[in-house]
mmCIF file of C-alpha atoms in Angstrom:
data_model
loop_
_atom_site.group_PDB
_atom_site.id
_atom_site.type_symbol
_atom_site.label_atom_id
_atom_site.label_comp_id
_atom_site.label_asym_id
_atom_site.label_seq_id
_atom_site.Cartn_x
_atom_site.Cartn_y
_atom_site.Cartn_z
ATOM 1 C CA UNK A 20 -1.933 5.007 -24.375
ATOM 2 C CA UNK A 21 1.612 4.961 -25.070
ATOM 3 C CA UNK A 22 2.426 8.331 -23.170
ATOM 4 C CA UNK A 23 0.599 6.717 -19.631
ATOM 5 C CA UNK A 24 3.010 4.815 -17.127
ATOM 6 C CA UNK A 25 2.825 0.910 -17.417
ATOM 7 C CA UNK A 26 2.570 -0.437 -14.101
ATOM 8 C CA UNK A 27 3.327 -4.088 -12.622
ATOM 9 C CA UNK A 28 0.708 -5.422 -11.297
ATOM 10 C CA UNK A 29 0.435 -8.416 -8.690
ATOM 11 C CA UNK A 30 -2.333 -10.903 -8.341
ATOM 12 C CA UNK A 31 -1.599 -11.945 -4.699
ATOM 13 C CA UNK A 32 -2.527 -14.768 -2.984
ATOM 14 C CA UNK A 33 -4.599 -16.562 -5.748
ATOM 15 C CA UNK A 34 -7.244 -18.474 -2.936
ATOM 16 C CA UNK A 35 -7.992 -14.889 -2.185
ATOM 17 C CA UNK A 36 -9.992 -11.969 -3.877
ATOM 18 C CA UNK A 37 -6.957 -10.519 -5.929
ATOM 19 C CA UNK A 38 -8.294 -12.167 -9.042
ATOM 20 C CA UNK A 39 -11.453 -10.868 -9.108
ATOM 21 C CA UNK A 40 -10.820 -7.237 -8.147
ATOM 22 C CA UNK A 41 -7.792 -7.258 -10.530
ATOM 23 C CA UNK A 42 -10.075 -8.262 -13.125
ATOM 24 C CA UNK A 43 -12.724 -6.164 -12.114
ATOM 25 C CA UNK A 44 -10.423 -2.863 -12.080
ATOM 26 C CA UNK A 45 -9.046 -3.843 -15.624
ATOM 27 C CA UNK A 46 -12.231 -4.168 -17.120
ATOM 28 C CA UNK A 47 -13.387 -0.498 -16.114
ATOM 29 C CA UNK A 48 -12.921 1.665 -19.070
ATOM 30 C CA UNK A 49 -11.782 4.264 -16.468
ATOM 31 C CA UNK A 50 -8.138 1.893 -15.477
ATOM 32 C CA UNK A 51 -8.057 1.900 -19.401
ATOM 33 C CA UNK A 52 -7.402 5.786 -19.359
ATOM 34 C CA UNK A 53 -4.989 5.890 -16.572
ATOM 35 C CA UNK A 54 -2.392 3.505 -17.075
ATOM 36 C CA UNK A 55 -0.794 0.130 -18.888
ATOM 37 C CA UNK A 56 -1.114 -2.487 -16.540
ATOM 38 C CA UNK A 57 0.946 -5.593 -16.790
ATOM 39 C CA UNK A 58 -0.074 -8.663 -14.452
ATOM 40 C CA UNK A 59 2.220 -10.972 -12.766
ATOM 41 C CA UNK A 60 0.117 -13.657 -11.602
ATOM 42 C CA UNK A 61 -2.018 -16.882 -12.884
ATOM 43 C CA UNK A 62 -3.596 -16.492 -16.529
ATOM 44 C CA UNK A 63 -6.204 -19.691 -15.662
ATOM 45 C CA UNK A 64 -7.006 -17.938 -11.949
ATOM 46 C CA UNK A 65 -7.672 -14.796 -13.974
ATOM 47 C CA UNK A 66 -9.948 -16.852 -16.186
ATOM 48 C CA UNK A 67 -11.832 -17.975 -13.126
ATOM 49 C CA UNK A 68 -12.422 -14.536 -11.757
ATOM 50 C CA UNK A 69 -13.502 -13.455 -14.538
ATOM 51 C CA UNK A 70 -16.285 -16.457 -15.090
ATOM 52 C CA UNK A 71 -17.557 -15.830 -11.312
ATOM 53 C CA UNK A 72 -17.829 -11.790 -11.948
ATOM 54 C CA UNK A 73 -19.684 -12.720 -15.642
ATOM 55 C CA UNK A 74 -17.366 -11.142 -17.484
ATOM 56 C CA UNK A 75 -14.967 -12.008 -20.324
ATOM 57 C CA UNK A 76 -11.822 -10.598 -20.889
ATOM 58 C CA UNK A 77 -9.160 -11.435 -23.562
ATOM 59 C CA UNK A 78 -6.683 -12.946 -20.855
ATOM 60 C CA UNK A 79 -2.973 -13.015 -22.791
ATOM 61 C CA UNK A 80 0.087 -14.742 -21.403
ATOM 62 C CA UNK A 81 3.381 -12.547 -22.831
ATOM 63 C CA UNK A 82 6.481 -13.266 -21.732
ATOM 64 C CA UNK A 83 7.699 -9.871 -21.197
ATOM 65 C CA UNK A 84 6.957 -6.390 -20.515
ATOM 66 C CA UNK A 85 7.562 -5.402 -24.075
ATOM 67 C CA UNK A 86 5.070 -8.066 -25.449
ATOM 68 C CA UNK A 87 2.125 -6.510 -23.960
ATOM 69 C CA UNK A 88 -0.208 -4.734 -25.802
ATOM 70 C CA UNK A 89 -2.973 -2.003 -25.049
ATOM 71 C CA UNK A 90 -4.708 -1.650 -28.440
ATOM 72 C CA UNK A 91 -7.905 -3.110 -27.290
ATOM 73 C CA UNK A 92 -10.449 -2.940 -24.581
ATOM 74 C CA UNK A 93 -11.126 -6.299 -22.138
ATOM 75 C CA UNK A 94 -7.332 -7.531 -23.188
ATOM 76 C CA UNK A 95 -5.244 -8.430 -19.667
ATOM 77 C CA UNK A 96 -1.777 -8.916 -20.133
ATOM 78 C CA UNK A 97 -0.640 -11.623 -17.653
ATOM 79 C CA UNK A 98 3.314 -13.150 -17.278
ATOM 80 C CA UNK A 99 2.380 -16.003 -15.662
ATOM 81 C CA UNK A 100 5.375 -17.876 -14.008
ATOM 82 C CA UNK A 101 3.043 -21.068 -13.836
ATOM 83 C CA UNK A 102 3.146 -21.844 -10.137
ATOM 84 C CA UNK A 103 -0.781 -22.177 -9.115
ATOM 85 C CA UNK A 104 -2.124 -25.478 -9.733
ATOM 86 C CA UNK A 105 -5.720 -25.900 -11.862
ATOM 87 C CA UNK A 106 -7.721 -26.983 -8.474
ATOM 88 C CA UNK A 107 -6.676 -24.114 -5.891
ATOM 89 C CA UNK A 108 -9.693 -24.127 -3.769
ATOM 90 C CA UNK A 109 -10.768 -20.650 -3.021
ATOM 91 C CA UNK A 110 -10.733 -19.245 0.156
ATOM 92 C CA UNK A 111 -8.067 -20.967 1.575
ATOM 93 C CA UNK A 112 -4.316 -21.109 3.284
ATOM 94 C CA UNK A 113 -2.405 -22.829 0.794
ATOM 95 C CA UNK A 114 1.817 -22.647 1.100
ATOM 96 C CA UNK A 115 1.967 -22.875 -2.588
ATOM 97 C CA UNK A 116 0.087 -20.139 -3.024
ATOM 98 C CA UNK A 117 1.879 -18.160 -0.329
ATOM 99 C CA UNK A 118 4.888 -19.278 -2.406
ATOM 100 C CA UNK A 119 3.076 -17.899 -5.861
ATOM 101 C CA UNK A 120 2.118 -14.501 -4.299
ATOM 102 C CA UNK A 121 6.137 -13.947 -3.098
ATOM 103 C CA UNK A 122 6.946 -14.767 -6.817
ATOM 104 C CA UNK A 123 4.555 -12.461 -8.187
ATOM 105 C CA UNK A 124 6.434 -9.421 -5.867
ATOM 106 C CA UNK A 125 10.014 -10.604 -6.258
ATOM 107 C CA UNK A 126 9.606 -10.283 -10.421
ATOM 108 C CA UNK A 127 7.231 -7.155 -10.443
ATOM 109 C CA UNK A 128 10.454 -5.865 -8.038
ATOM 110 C CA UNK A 129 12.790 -7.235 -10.618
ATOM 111 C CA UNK A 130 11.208 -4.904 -13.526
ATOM 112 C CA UNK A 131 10.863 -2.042 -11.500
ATOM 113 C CA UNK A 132 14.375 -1.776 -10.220
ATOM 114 C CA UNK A 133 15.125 -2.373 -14.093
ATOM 115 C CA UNK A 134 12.991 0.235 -15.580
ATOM 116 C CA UNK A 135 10.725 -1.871 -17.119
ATOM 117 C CA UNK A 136 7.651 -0.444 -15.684
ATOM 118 C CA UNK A 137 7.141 2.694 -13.504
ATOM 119 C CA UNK A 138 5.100 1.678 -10.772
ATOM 120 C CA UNK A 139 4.143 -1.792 -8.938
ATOM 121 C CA UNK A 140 0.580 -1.961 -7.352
ATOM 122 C CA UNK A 141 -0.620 -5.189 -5.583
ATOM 123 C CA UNK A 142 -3.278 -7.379 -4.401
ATOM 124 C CA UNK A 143 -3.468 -8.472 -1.076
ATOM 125 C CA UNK A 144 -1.756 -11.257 0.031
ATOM 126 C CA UNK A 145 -1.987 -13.928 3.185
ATOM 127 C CA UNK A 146 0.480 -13.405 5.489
ATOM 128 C CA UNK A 147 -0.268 -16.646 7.216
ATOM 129 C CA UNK A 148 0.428 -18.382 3.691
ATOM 130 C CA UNK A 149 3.190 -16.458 2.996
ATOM 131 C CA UNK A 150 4.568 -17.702 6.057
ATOM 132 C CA UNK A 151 3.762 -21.146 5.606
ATOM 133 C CA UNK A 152 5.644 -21.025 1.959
ATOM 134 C CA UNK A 153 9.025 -20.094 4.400
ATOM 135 C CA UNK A 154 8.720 -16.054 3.490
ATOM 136 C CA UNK A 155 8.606 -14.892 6.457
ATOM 137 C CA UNK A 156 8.092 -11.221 6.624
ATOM 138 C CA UNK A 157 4.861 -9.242 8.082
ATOM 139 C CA UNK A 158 3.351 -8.066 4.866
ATOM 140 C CA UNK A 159 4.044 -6.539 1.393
ATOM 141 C CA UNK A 160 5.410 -3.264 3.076
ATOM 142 C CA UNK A 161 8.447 -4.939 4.528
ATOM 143 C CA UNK A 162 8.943 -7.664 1.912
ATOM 144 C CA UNK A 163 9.490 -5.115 -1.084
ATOM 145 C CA UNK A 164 11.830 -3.139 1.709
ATOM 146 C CA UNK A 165 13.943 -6.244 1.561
ATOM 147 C CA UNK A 166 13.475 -7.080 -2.505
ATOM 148 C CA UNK A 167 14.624 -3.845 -3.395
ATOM 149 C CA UNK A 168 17.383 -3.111 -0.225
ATOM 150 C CA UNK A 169 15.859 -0.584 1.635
ATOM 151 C CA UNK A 170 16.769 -0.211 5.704
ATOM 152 C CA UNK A 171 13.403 1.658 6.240
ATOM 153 C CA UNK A 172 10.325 2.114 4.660
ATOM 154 C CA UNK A 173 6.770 3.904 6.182
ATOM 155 C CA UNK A 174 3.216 2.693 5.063
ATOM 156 C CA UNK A 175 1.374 5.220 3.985
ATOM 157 C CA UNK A 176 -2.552 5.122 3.783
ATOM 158 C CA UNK A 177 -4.401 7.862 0.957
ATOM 159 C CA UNK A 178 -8.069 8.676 0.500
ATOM 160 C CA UNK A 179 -9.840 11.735 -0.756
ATOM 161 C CA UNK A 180 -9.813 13.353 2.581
ATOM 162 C CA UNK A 181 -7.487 12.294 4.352
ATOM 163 C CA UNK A 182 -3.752 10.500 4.348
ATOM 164 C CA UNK A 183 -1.734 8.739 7.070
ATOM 165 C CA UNK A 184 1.836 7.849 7.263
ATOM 166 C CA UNK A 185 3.023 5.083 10.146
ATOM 167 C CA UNK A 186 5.605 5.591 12.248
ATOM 168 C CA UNK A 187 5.023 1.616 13.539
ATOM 169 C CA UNK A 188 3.110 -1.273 11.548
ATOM 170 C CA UNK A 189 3.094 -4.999 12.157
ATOM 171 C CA UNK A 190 3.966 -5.411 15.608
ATOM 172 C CA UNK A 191 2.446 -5.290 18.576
ATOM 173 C CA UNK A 192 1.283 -2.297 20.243
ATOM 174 C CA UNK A 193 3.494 -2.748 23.845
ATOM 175 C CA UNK A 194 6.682 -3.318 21.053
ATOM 176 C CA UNK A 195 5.292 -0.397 18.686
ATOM 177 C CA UNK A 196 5.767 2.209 21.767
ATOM 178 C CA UNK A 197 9.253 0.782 22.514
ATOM 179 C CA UNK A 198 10.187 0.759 19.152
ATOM 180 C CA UNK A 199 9.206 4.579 18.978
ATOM 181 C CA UNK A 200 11.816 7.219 19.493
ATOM 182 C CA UNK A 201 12.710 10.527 18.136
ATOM 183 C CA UNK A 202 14.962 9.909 15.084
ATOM 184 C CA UNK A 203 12.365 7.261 13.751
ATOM 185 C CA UNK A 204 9.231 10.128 14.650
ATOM 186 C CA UNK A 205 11.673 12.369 12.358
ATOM 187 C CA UNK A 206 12.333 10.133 9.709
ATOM 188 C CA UNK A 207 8.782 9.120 9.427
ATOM 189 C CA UNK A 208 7.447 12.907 8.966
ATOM 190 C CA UNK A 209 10.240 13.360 6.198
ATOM 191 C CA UNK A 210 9.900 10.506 4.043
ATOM 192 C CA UNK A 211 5.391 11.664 4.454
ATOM 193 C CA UNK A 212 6.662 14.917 3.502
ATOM 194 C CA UNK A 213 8.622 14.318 0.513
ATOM 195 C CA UNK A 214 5.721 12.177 -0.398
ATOM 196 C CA UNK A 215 2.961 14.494 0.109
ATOM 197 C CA UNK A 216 4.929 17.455 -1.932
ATOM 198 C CA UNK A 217 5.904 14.518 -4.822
ATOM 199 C CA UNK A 218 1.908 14.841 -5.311
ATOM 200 C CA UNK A 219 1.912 18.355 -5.651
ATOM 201 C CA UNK A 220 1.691 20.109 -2.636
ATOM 202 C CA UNK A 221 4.079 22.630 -2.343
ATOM 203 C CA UNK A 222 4.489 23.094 1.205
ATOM 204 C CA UNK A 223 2.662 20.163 3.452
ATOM 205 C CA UNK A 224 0.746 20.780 6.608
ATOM 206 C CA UNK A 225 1.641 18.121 9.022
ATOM 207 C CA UNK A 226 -0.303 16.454 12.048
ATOM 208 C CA UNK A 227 1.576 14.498 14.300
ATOM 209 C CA UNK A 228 -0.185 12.282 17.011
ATOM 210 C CA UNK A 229 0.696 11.264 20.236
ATOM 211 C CA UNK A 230 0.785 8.175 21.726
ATOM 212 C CA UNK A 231 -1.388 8.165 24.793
ATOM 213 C CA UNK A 232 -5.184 9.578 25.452
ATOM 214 C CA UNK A 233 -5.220 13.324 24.890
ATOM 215 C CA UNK A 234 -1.723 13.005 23.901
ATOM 216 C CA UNK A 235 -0.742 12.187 27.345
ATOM 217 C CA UNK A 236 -2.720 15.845 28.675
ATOM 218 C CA UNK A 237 0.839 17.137 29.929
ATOM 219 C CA UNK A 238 1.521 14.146 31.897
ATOM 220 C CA UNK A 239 -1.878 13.185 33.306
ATOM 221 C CA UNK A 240 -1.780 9.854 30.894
ATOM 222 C CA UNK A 241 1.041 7.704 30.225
ATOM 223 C CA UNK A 242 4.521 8.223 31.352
ATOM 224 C CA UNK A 243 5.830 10.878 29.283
ATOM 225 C CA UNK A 244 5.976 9.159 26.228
ATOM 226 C CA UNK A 245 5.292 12.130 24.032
ATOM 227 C CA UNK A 246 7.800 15.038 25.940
ATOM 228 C CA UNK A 247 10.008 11.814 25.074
ATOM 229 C CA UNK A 248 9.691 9.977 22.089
ATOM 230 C CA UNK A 249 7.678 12.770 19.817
ATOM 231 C CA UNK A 250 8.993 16.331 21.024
ATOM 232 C CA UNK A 251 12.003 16.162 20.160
ATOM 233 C CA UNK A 252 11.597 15.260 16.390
ATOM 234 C CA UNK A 253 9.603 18.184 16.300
ATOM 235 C CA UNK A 254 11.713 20.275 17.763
ATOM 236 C CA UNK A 255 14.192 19.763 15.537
ATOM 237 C CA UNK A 256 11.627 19.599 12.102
ATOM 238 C CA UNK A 257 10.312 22.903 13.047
ATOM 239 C CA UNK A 258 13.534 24.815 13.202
ATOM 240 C CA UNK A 259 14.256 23.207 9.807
ATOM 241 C CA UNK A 260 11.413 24.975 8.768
ATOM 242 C CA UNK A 261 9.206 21.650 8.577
ATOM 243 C CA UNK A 262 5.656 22.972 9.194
ATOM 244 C CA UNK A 263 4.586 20.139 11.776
ATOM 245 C CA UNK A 264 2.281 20.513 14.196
ATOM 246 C CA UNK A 265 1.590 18.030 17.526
ATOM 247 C CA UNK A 266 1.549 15.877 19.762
ATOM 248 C CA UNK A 267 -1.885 15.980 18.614
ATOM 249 C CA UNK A 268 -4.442 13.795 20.171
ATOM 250 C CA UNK A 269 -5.164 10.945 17.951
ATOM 251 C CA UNK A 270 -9.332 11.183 18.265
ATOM 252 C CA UNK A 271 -9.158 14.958 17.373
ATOM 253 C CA UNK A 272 -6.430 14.830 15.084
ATOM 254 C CA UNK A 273 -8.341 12.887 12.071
ATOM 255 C CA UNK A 274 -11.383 15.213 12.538
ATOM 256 C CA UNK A 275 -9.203 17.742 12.032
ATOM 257 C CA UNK A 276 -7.508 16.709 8.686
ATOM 258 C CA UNK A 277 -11.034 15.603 7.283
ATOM 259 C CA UNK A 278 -12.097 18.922 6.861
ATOM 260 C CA UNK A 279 -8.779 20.173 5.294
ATOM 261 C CA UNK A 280 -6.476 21.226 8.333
ATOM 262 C CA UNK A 281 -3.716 18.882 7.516
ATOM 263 C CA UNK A 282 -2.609 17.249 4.405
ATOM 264 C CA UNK A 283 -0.866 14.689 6.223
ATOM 265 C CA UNK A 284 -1.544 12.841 9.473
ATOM 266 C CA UNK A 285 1.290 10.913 11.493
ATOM 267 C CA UNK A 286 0.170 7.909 13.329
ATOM 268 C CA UNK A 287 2.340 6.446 16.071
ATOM 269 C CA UNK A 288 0.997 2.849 15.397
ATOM 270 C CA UNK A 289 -0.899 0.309 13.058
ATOM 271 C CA UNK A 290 -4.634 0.938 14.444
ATOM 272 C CA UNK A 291 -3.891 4.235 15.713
ATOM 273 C CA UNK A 292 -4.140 5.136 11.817
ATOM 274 C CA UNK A 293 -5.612 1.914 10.385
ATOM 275 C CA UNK A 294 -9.317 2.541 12.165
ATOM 276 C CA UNK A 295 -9.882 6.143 10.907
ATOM 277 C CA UNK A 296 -9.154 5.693 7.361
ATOM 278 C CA UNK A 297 -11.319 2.140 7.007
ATOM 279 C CA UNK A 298 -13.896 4.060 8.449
ATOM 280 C CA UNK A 299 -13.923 5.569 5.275
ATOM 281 C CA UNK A 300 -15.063 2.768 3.551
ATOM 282 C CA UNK A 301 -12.276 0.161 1.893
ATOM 283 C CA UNK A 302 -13.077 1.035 -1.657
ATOM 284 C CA UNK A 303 -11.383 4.806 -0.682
ATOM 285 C CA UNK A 304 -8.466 3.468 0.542
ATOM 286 C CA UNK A 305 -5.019 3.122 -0.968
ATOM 287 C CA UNK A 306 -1.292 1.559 0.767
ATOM 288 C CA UNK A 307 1.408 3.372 -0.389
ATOM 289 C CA UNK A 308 4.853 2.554 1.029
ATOM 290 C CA UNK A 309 7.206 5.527 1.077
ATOM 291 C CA UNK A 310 10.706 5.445 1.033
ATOM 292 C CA UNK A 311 11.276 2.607 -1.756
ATOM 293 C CA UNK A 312 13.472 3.653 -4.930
ATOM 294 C CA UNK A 313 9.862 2.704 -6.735
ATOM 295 C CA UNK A 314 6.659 3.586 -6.627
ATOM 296 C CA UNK A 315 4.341 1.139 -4.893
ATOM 297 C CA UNK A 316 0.558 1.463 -4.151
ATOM 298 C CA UNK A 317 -1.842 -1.226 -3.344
ATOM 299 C CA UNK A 318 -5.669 -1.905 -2.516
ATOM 300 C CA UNK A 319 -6.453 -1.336 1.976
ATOM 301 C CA UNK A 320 -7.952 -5.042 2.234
ATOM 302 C CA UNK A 321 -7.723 -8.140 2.738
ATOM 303 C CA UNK A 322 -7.596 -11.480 0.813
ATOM 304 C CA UNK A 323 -11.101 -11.834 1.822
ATOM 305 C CA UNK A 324 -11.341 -15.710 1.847
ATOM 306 C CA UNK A 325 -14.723 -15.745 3.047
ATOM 307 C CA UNK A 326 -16.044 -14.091 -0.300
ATOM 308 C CA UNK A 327 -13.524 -15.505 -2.632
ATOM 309 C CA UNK A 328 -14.554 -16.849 -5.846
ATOM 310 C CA UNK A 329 -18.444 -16.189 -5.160
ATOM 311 C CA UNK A 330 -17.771 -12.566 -7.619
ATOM 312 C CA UNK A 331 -18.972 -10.163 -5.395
ATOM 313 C CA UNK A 332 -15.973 -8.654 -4.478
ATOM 314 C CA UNK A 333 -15.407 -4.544 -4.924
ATOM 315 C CA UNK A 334 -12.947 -3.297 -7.567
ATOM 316 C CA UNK A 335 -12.789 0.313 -6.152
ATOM 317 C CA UNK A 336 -9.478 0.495 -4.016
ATOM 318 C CA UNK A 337 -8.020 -1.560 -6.540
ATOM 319 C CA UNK A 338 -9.076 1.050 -9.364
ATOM 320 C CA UNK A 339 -7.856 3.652 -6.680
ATOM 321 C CA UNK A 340 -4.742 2.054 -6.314
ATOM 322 C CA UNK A 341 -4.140 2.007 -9.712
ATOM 323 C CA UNK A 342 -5.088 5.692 -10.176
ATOM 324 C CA UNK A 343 -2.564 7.011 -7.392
ATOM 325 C CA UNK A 344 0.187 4.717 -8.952
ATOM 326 C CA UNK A 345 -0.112 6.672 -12.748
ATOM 327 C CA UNK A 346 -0.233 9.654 -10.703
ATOM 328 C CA UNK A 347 2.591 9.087 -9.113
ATOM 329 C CA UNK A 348 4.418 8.191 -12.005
ATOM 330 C CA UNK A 349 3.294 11.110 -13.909
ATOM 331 C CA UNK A 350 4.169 13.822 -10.905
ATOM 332 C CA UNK A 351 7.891 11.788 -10.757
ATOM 333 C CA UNK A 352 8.397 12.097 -14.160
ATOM 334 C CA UNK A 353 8.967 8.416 -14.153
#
């Protein structure tokens, strides 16, 4: 155990399902085997989950990273900043909690800039809470940009057969194509790149799609967004011996790296790459953002609130997530 990467791990919005899949993934034998997991959230919200998924874990405050210990099964390790009062209701938008789940990022940011721990992976939180606490930023993706000061960051989305890296995310699609142009395109594909060959592949095959139906069919859709916007990035990728291929169109293009033609698909905006991959099924998918000076992954949902506290939610993505954080570690040598 001492050899695997310990890994920060953020309970989220506590009126949400973060609890309960947290505890869920720590209580597989398999999370055990792949990592040290440290939470940063709410010891007695932990407790809860745990009572509405019947199980009963050894739930230990420590006050540090170096407290923690791994030397038996069902222990979480939990630095609890106390912020979450006793009678949260579940299912919920709550500021405070909003409040608690920016906490939760800003210290599991804190140790990873430090050293402390290798990797950060995260439950989801509310962005309408987070809001509400004053945190205004769209989601985790551009929050940990700011916590650790990054300019630009890309969300990337990883399954078992297929992954997706963003060019746009949280904003709306007639401000997604404006904010699309050909350095951004370019510095999207790179940072996937440099992702895709930190997991071990050599020498990435890379889909790019366009923006409008058929990828714009030479200029029978759209208004030449893609000769525009895309084209050049490519242009300039290829000759740098990039091996990039596109403007694809977007309801071909996913087919197409399902069944192994790409190992990397470029979406030009939030649904564009968000529908495919949840098609999939939530428990196979895992957020990574790429670009960060530190690993982060993180579970593809939701807080869930209408299934909150009732114990049924599914562990899977967050085991996932875990999984591709160690790995990640492990390929960085971090």
């Amino acid at each position: 155990m001492s050899s695997t990467p310990l890994i920060a791990l953020t309970m989220g919005d506590g009126s949400g399902v973060g609890p309960e899949v947290i505890v869920g993934a720590l209580m597989s034998p398999e999370t055990s085997q792949l990592c040290r997991p440290v939470v940063i959230g709410d010891a007695r919200r932990l407790r809860k989950a745990a009572a509405a998924l019947g199980a009963e874990p050894e739930v230990v405050t420590v006050a540090s990273v170096r407290e923690a210990t791994f030397d038996r099964p069902g222990r979480i390790n939990v630095i609890d900043p106390g912020l979450l009062p006793e009678d949260l209701p579940w299912g919920e938008v709550s500021a405070v909690a909003g409040n608690a789940a920016y906490e939760y990022v800003r210290l599991a940011s804190e140790l990873a800039m430090a050293g402390d721990v290798q990797a950060i992976c995260t439950a989801p939180l509310n962005k309408e809470a987070l809001h509400a606490a004053g945190h205004i930023y769209p989601g985790h993706t551009e929050l940990l940009a700011h916590l650790t000061g990054t300019e630009e960051v890309s969300m990337m989305l990883a399954t078992p057969k297929v992954k997706v890296i963003h060019v746009t995310t949280h904003v709306g699609l007639i401000d997604a194509v404006a904010r699309i142009e050909p350095g951004l395109v370019e510095r999207t594909v790179r940072r996937g790149e440099m992702a895709i060959r930190g997991s071990g592949v050599e020498r990435p095959k890379i889909g790019v799609c366009g923006i409008n139906p058929h990828a714009g069919e030479n200029g029978l859709f759209g208004y030449g967004e893609e000769e525009e916007k895309i084209v050049p990035a490519l242009e300039k990728l290829r000759a740098q011996g990039v091996d990039v291929h596109g403007p694809l169109p977007a309801d071909t293009a996913f087919f197409l790296a399902g069944r192994g033609d790409y190992d990397l698909i470029v979406a030009m905006y939030h649904d564009q790459g968000h529908g495919p991959v949840k098609i999939l099924g939530l428990e196979a998918g895992v957020n990574i953002t790429v670009g960060l000076p530190v690993i982060r992954t993180s579970v593809d949902h939701g807080t869930a609130f209408d299934i909150a506290g009732k114990g049924v939610a599914d562990a899977g993505s967050m085991i996932e997530a875990l999984r591709q954080a160690a790995e990640l570690s492990s390929a960085q040598g971090m």
